[in-house]
mmCIF file of C-alpha atoms in Angstrom:
data_model
loop_
_atom_site.group_PDB
_atom_site.id
_atom_site.type_symbol
_atom_site.label_atom_id
_atom_site.label_comp_id
_atom_site.label_asym_id
_atom_site.label_seq_id
_atom_site.Cartn_x
_atom_site.Cartn_y
_atom_site.Cartn_z
ATOM 1 C CA MET A 128 28.854 6.137 -29.214
ATOM 2 C CA GLU A 129 25.409 6.107 -27.650
ATOM 3 C CA ASN A 130 24.491 9.210 -25.694
ATOM 4 C CA LEU A 131 24.449 8.786 -21.939
ATOM 5 C CA LYS A 132 21.037 8.958 -20.288
ATOM 6 C CA PRO A 133 20.486 10.449 -16.813
ATOM 7 C CA ARG A 134 19.560 7.970 -14.076
ATOM 8 C CA GLU A 135 17.199 10.540 -12.555
ATOM 9 C CA ASP A 136 13.876 11.143 -14.280
ATOM 10 C CA LEU A 137 13.765 14.899 -14.859
ATOM 11 C CA VAL A 138 10.212 14.796 -16.236
ATOM 12 C CA LEU A 139 8.495 13.075 -13.299
ATOM 13 C CA PRO A 140 8.372 16.127 -10.970
ATOM 14 C CA SER A 141 6.454 18.179 -13.540
ATOM 15 C CA ARG A 142 4.077 15.255 -14.200
ATOM 16 C CA LEU A 143 3.358 14.911 -10.473
ATOM 17 C CA ALA A 144 2.829 18.672 -10.180
ATOM 18 C CA ALA A 145 0.344 18.570 -13.059
ATOM 19 C CA SER A 146 -1.564 15.752 -11.346
ATOM 20 C CA ALA A 147 -1.572 17.666 -8.042
ATOM 21 C CA GLN A 148 -3.148 20.655 -9.767
ATOM 22 C CA ARG A 149 -5.997 18.628 -11.215
ATOM 23 C CA THR A 150 -9.050 18.219 -8.973
ATOM 24 C CA ALA A 151 -11.170 16.948 -11.862
ATOM 25 C CA GLY A 152 -10.068 13.445 -12.760
ATOM 26 C CA VAL A 153 -10.531 11.822 -16.129
ATOM 27 C CA GLN A 154 -12.010 8.702 -14.523
ATOM 28 C CA MET A 155 -14.018 10.240 -11.653
ATOM 29 C CA HIS A 156 -15.158 13.746 -10.701
ATOM 30 C CA MET A 157 -15.087 14.866 -7.072
ATOM 31 C CA ASP A 158 -18.854 15.315 -6.977
ATOM 32 C CA GLU A 159 -19.195 11.635 -7.876
ATOM 33 C CA PHE A 160 -16.861 10.286 -5.193
ATOM 34 C CA ASP A 161 -19.180 10.249 -2.158
ATOM 35 C CA ALA A 162 -21.916 8.445 -4.079
ATOM 36 C CA TRP A 163 -19.404 5.908 -5.393
ATOM 37 C CA LEU A 164 -17.999 5.214 -1.917
ATOM 38 C CA ALA A 165 -21.502 4.860 -0.441
ATOM 39 C CA GLU A 166 -22.455 2.503 -3.263
ATOM 40 C CA ARG A 167 -19.401 0.320 -2.592
ATOM 41 C CA ALA A 168 -20.213 0.244 1.148
ATOM 42 C CA GLY A 169 -23.752 -0.869 0.334
ATOM 43 C CA ALA A 170 -22.541 -3.566 -2.052
ATOM 44 C CA HIS A 171 -21.042 -5.612 0.780
ATOM 45 C CA ASP A 172 -22.250 -6.909 4.141
ATOM 46 C CA PHE A 173 -19.838 -6.086 6.936
ATOM 47 C CA THR A 174 -20.063 -7.525 10.438
ATOM 48 C CA VAL A 175 -17.418 -7.313 13.163
ATOM 49 C CA ASP A 176 -18.024 -9.451 16.247
ATOM 50 C CA ARG A 177 -15.880 -9.657 19.363
ATOM 51 C CA ILE A 178 -15.231 -13.324 20.158
ATOM 52 C CA PRO A 179 -13.205 -15.159 22.828
ATOM 53 C CA PHE A 180 -9.773 -16.555 22.002
ATOM 54 C CA SER A 181 -11.264 -20.038 22.139
ATOM 55 C CA GLY A 182 -13.457 -19.114 19.166
ATOM 56 C CA LEU A 183 -10.507 -18.347 16.877
ATOM 57 C CA ARG A 184 -10.080 -20.796 14.013
ATOM 58 C CA GLY A 185 -6.496 -21.796 13.261
ATOM 59 C CA TRP A 186 -5.020 -19.870 16.200
ATOM 60 C CA LYS A 187 -3.751 -21.215 19.506
ATOM 61 C CA PHE A 188 -1.649 -20.372 22.543
ATOM 62 C CA GLU A 189 1.704 -22.146 22.674
ATOM 63 C CA ASN A 190 1.904 -24.401 25.707
ATOM 64 C CA ASP A 191 5.451 -23.496 26.726
ATOM 65 C CA ILE A 192 5.501 -19.687 26.631
ATOM 66 C CA GLY A 193 1.904 -18.713 25.881
ATOM 67 C CA ASN A 194 2.407 -16.835 22.605
ATOM 68 C CA LEU A 195 -0.660 -16.580 20.376
ATOM 69 C CA VAL A 196 0.303 -18.192 17.041
ATOM 70 C CA HIS A 197 -1.297 -19.455 13.813
ATOM 71 C CA GLU A 198 -1.266 -23.184 13.147
ATOM 72 C CA SER A 199 0.556 -22.586 9.828
ATOM 73 C CA GLY A 200 3.453 -20.886 11.603
ATOM 74 C CA ARG A 201 2.876 -17.850 9.344
ATOM 75 C CA PHE A 202 1.086 -14.506 9.581
ATOM 76 C CA PHE A 203 2.213 -13.229 12.998
ATOM 77 C CA SER A 204 2.410 -14.049 16.690
ATOM 78 C CA VAL A 205 1.369 -12.033 19.713
ATOM 79 C CA GLU A 206 4.094 -12.124 22.349
ATOM 80 C CA GLY A 207 4.953 -10.470 25.636
ATOM 81 C CA LEU A 208 7.441 -7.597 25.709
ATOM 82 C CA CYS A 209 9.315 -6.083 28.627
ATOM 83 C CA LEU A 210 10.811 -2.654 27.915
ATOM 84 C CA ARG A 211 13.532 -1.589 30.320
ATOM 85 C CA THR A 212 14.692 2.042 30.304
ATOM 86 C CA PRO A 213 17.291 3.337 32.788
ATOM 87 C CA GLY A 214 15.638 5.551 35.361
ATOM 88 C CA SER A 215 12.106 4.400 34.512
ATOM 89 C CA ALA A 216 9.879 1.578 35.645
ATOM 90 C CA ASP A 217 9.757 -1.536 33.486
ATOM 91 C CA ARG A 218 6.979 -1.514 30.906
ATOM 92 C CA PHE A 219 5.130 -4.711 30.013
ATOM 93 C CA GLN A 220 2.873 -5.070 26.992
ATOM 94 C CA PRO A 221 1.770 -7.492 24.267
ATOM 95 C CA ILE A 222 3.407 -6.913 20.881
ATOM 96 C CA ILE A 223 2.858 -8.301 17.378
ATOM 97 C CA ASN A 224 5.845 -10.133 15.930
ATOM 98 C CA GLN A 225 5.517 -10.411 12.141
ATOM 99 C CA PRO A 226 8.922 -11.160 10.565
ATOM 100 C CA GLU A 227 7.628 -10.624 7.028
ATOM 101 C CA VAL A 228 7.850 -7.694 4.639
ATOM 102 C CA GLY A 229 4.392 -6.759 3.389
ATOM 103 C CA ILE A 230 3.626 -4.757 0.260
ATOM 104 C CA LEU A 231 1.888 -1.399 0.380
ATOM 105 C CA GLY A 232 1.708 -0.327 -3.240
ATOM 106 C CA ILE A 233 -0.142 2.223 -5.387
ATOM 107 C CA LEU A 234 -0.439 1.708 -9.134
ATOM 108 C CA VAL A 235 -0.098 4.846 -11.272
ATOM 109 C CA LYS A 236 -1.265 5.363 -14.857
ATOM 110 C CA GLU A 237 -1.547 8.308 -17.203
ATOM 111 C CA PHE A 238 -4.936 9.247 -18.647
ATOM 112 C CA ASP A 239 -5.183 12.143 -21.121
ATOM 113 C CA GLY A 240 -1.726 13.335 -20.103
ATOM 114 C CA VAL A 241 -2.458 13.337 -16.344
ATOM 115 C CA LEU A 242 -1.165 10.829 -13.771
ATOM 116 C CA HIS A 243 -3.877 8.991 -11.851
ATOM 117 C CA PHE A 244 -3.481 6.763 -8.774
ATOM 118 C CA LEU A 245 -5.441 3.538 -8.283
ATOM 119 C CA MET A 246 -7.045 3.567 -4.824
ATOM 120 C CA GLN A 247 -9.009 0.766 -3.171
ATOM 121 C CA ALA A 248 -12.174 1.128 -1.082
ATOM 122 C CA LYS A 249 -11.262 -1.315 1.672
ATOM 123 C CA MET A 250 -12.983 -2.469 4.826
ATOM 124 C CA GLU A 251 -10.823 -3.336 7.828
ATOM 125 C CA PRO A 252 -11.772 -4.144 11.432
ATOM 126 C CA GLY A 253 -11.105 -1.008 13.473
ATOM 127 C CA ASN A 254 -12.112 1.426 10.730
ATOM 128 C CA PRO A 255 -14.236 4.260 12.170
ATOM 129 C CA VAL A 256 -16.323 4.056 8.973
ATOM 130 C CA PRO A 257 -17.062 0.977 6.834
ATOM 131 C CA LEU A 258 -14.716 1.839 3.950
ATOM 132 C CA MET A 259 -11.554 3.900 3.630
ATOM 133 C CA LEU A 260 -9.245 4.405 0.664
ATOM 134 C CA SER A 261 -6.256 2.079 0.893
ATOM 135 C CA PRO A 262 -3.351 1.487 -1.508
ATOM 136 C CA THR A 263 -3.922 -0.623 -4.625
ATOM 137 C CA VAL A 264 -2.166 -3.494 -2.823
ATOM 138 C CA GLN A 265 -2.155 -3.707 0.966
ATOM 139 C CA ALA A 266 -1.077 -7.198 1.961
ATOM 140 C CA THR A 267 1.315 -9.115 4.150
ATOM 141 C CA ARG A 268 3.478 -11.772 2.514
ATOM 142 C CA SER A 269 1.350 -14.514 4.092
ATOM 143 C CA ASN A 270 -1.743 -12.912 2.539
ATOM 144 C CA TYR A 271 -0.436 -12.422 -0.975
ATOM 145 C CA THR A 272 1.077 -15.929 -1.039
ATOM 146 C CA GLN A 273 -2.408 -17.149 -0.020
ATOM 147 C CA VAL A 274 -1.490 -19.015 3.151
ATOM 148 C CA HIS A 275 -5.092 -18.377 4.231
ATOM 149 C CA ARG A 276 -6.305 -20.076 0.990
ATOM 150 C CA GLY A 277 -8.328 -16.952 0.233
ATOM 151 C CA ALA A 278 -8.729 -14.858 -2.898
ATOM 152 C CA LYS A 279 -5.750 -13.625 -4.867
ATOM 153 C CA VAL A 280 -4.573 -10.060 -4.248
ATOM 154 C CA LYS A 281 -5.660 -7.909 -7.183
ATOM 155 C CA TYR A 282 -2.981 -6.034 -9.179
ATOM 156 C CA LEU A 283 -0.169 -7.766 -7.263
ATOM 157 C CA GLU A 284 1.653 -8.597 -10.512
ATOM 158 C CA TYR A 285 2.606 -4.943 -11.008
ATOM 159 C CA PHE A 286 4.546 -4.929 -7.736
ATOM 160 C CA THR A 287 6.335 -8.271 -8.056
ATOM 161 C CA GLY A 288 7.831 -7.836 -11.522
ATOM 162 C CA ARG A 289 5.430 -10.230 -13.258
ATOM 163 C CA ARG A 290 3.947 -7.374 -15.304
ATOM 164 C CA PRO A 291 5.936 -4.499 -16.861
ATOM 165 C CA ALA A 292 5.864 -1.408 -14.666
ATOM 166 C CA ARG A 293 8.116 1.557 -14.078
ATOM 167 C CA VAL A 294 9.237 1.973 -10.449
ATOM 168 C CA ILE A 295 8.609 5.459 -9.042
ATOM 169 C CA ALA A 296 9.385 4.629 -5.399
ATOM 170 C CA ASP A 297 10.369 1.456 -3.522
ATOM 171 C CA VAL A 298 11.194 2.059 0.139
ATOM 172 C CA LEU A 299 11.263 -0.077 3.287
ATOM 173 C CA GLN A 300 9.386 1.726 6.083
ATOM 174 C CA SER A 301 8.774 0.746 9.697
ATOM 175 C CA GLU A 302 5.362 -0.309 10.919
ATOM 176 C CA HIS A 303 3.985 1.076 14.205
ATOM 177 C CA GLY A 304 6.879 0.573 16.627
ATOM 178 C CA ASP A 305 4.626 0.566 19.693
ATOM 179 C CA TRP A 306 2.628 -2.396 18.460
ATOM 180 C CA PHE A 307 4.846 -4.268 15.974
ATOM 181 C CA TYR A 308 8.274 -5.679 16.808
ATOM 182 C CA ARG A 309 10.775 -4.418 14.213
ATOM 183 C CA LYS A 310 8.161 -4.754 11.450
ATOM 184 C CA ARG A 311 8.803 -3.317 7.979
ATOM 185 C CA ASN A 312 6.634 -2.838 4.921
ATOM 186 C CA ARG A 313 7.686 -2.254 1.351
ATOM 187 C CA ASN A 314 6.116 1.049 0.267
ATOM 188 C CA MET A 315 5.897 1.207 -3.528
ATOM 189 C CA LEU A 316 4.559 3.349 -6.361
ATOM 190 C CA VAL A 317 4.800 1.876 -9.862
ATOM 191 C CA GLU A 318 3.536 3.188 -13.200
ATOM 192 C CA ALA A 319 1.820 0.967 -15.734
ATOM 193 C CA ALA A 320 2.981 1.194 -19.344
ATOM 194 C CA PRO A 321 0.989 3.616 -21.563
ATOM 195 C CA ASP A 322 -0.384 0.801 -23.710
ATOM 196 C CA ASP A 323 -1.305 -1.396 -20.735
ATOM 197 C CA VAL A 324 -5.084 -1.623 -20.394
ATOM 198 C CA VAL A 325 -5.545 -1.994 -16.620
ATOM 199 C CA PRO A 326 -8.906 -3.614 -15.774
ATOM 200 C CA LEU A 327 -10.811 -1.621 -13.162
ATOM 201 C CA ASP A 328 -12.326 -3.659 -10.334
ATOM 202 C CA ASP A 329 -15.563 -2.351 -8.796
ATOM 203 C CA ASP A 330 -13.895 -1.533 -5.456
ATOM 204 C CA PHE A 331 -11.131 0.562 -7.061
ATOM 205 C CA CYS A 332 -11.035 4.069 -8.509
ATOM 206 C CA TRP A 333 -8.507 6.249 -10.354
ATOM 207 C CA LEU A 334 -7.840 9.620 -8.686
ATOM 208 C CA THR A 335 -5.420 12.446 -9.436
ATOM 209 C CA LEU A 336 -3.060 13.749 -6.770
ATOM 210 C CA GLY A 337 -5.226 16.860 -6.582
ATOM 211 C CA GLN A 338 -8.280 14.771 -5.775
ATOM 212 C CA ILE A 339 -6.363 12.746 -3.193
ATOM 213 C CA ASN A 340 -5.080 15.956 -1.591
ATOM 214 C CA ALA A 341 -8.655 17.214 -1.304
ATOM 215 C CA LEU A 342 -9.758 13.958 0.344
ATOM 216 C CA LEU A 343 -6.807 14.106 2.768
ATOM 217 C CA ALA A 344 -8.444 17.203 4.277
ATOM 218 C CA ARG A 345 -11.484 15.123 5.238
ATOM 219 C CA ASP A 346 -11.612 12.822 8.260
ATOM 220 C CA ASN A 347 -11.637 9.041 7.828
ATOM 221 C CA VAL A 348 -11.331 8.860 4.038
ATOM 222 C CA ILE A 349 -7.652 8.142 3.240
ATOM 223 C CA ASN A 350 -6.272 5.381 5.457
ATOM 224 C CA MET A 351 -2.898 5.332 7.198
ATOM 225 C CA ASP A 352 -1.193 3.005 4.730
ATOM 226 C CA SER A 353 -2.140 5.180 1.758
ATOM 227 C CA ARG A 354 -0.599 8.160 3.510
ATOM 228 C CA THR A 355 2.702 6.374 4.148
ATOM 229 C CA VAL A 356 2.967 5.295 0.499
ATOM 230 C CA LEU A 357 2.144 8.761 -0.848
ATOM 231 C CA ALA A 358 4.781 10.216 1.482
ATOM 232 C CA CYS A 359 7.396 8.277 -0.555
ATOM 233 C CA LEU A 360 6.683 10.277 -3.710
ATOM 234 C CA PRO A 361 9.631 12.362 -4.917
ATOM 235 C CA ARG A 362 9.302 16.122 -4.641
ATOM 236 C CA TRP A 363 7.671 17.854 -7.560
ATOM 237 C CA GLY A 364 7.648 21.354 -9.009
ATOM 238 C CA ARG A 365 11.261 22.069 -8.033
ATOM 239 C CA ARG A 366 12.729 22.342 -11.506
ATOM 240 C CA PRO A 367 11.431 22.218 -15.081
ATOM 241 C CA GLY A 368 11.766 19.037 -17.081
ATOM 242 C CA PRO A 369 12.325 18.559 -20.800
ATOM 243 C CA PRO A 370 9.392 18.719 -23.244
ATOM 244 C CA THR A 371 6.686 16.203 -22.405
ATOM 245 C CA GLY A 372 5.086 13.583 -24.614
ATOM 246 C CA SER A 373 4.636 9.846 -24.352
ATOM 247 C CA ALA A 374 7.696 9.101 -26.475
ATOM 248 C CA ALA A 375 9.863 11.283 -24.240
ATOM 249 C CA ARG A 376 8.583 9.633 -21.057
ATOM 250 C CA TRP A 377 8.413 5.951 -21.916
ATOM 251 C CA PRO A 378 10.524 3.977 -21.501
ATOM 252 C CA PRO A 379 11.909 5.996 -18.565
ATOM 253 C CA PRO A 380 15.545 5.954 -17.386
ATOM 254 C CA ALA A 381 16.577 2.363 -16.709
ATOM 255 C CA THR A 382 15.287 1.123 -13.367
ATOM 256 C CA PRO A 383 15.482 -2.527 -12.301
ATOM 257 C CA ALA A 384 12.185 -4.333 -11.908
ATOM 258 C CA PRO A 385 11.122 -4.834 -8.281
ATOM 259 C CA ALA A 386 12.448 -8.093 -6.913
ATOM 260 C CA PRO A 387 11.085 -10.127 -4.003
ATOM 261 C CA CYS A 388 12.121 -8.394 -0.809
ATOM 262 C CA ARG A 389 13.419 -10.246 2.228
ATOM 263 C CA PRO A 390 13.507 -8.858 5.778
ATOM 264 C CA ARG A 391 16.778 -7.336 6.856
ATOM 265 C CA PRO A 392 18.473 -8.855 9.895
ATOM 266 C CA SER A 393 17.399 -7.072 13.067
ATOM 267 C CA CYS A 394 19.985 -5.173 15.039
#
């Protein structure tokens, strides 16, 4: 009879702890990071202009109730919200209604025995600096299904089951409740197979947990979405695991491949 295998990965905590202790990455040293980020900022032209609603392409106000919507019926709508709390005055505000589950995902891979995390230098309107480090994939469903007819989302295949990957974490988390109406994102960390050669795009870099921890102590480097994904990591350093080695770690305990996620019914 085949020996039973534990569902919990007893090796992962020690691997994460080893990555957290390393501030010198195999792919990038800390003294190279600032120059790399500045180079990526200089490689692109960024302009953010405030325009009137009438200048928006593909967006309109609905005639009946005045919600701001996209002509495709996708992405999101901006609606009016009235919050009534006993004993307090009514509160009125606009709120974003986006009944889609986006993907916030970080790809993980081992280099020279140390786990590295693939981070993206991403520009977003509202950033206090041109570029901040975002997850490998940071996209709404409308974006990664290309409703906008734009470019494909890089590395998406690792998070949708189209490329072999080991799931480390897959958690539904709420978006900002003050500004999004019952919005959820799928926060994921997946590990590429040891023999998978992951192509490195110019706007991406591999960092250890130790390097990421060091950058978390600096203002305006690691963006909010990266922080929420990293918070889903299991605890590490709590108990020793069995002897390490690629053969002992891969394939890991059986974990189903990530499947397309649908929003849960709202309460």
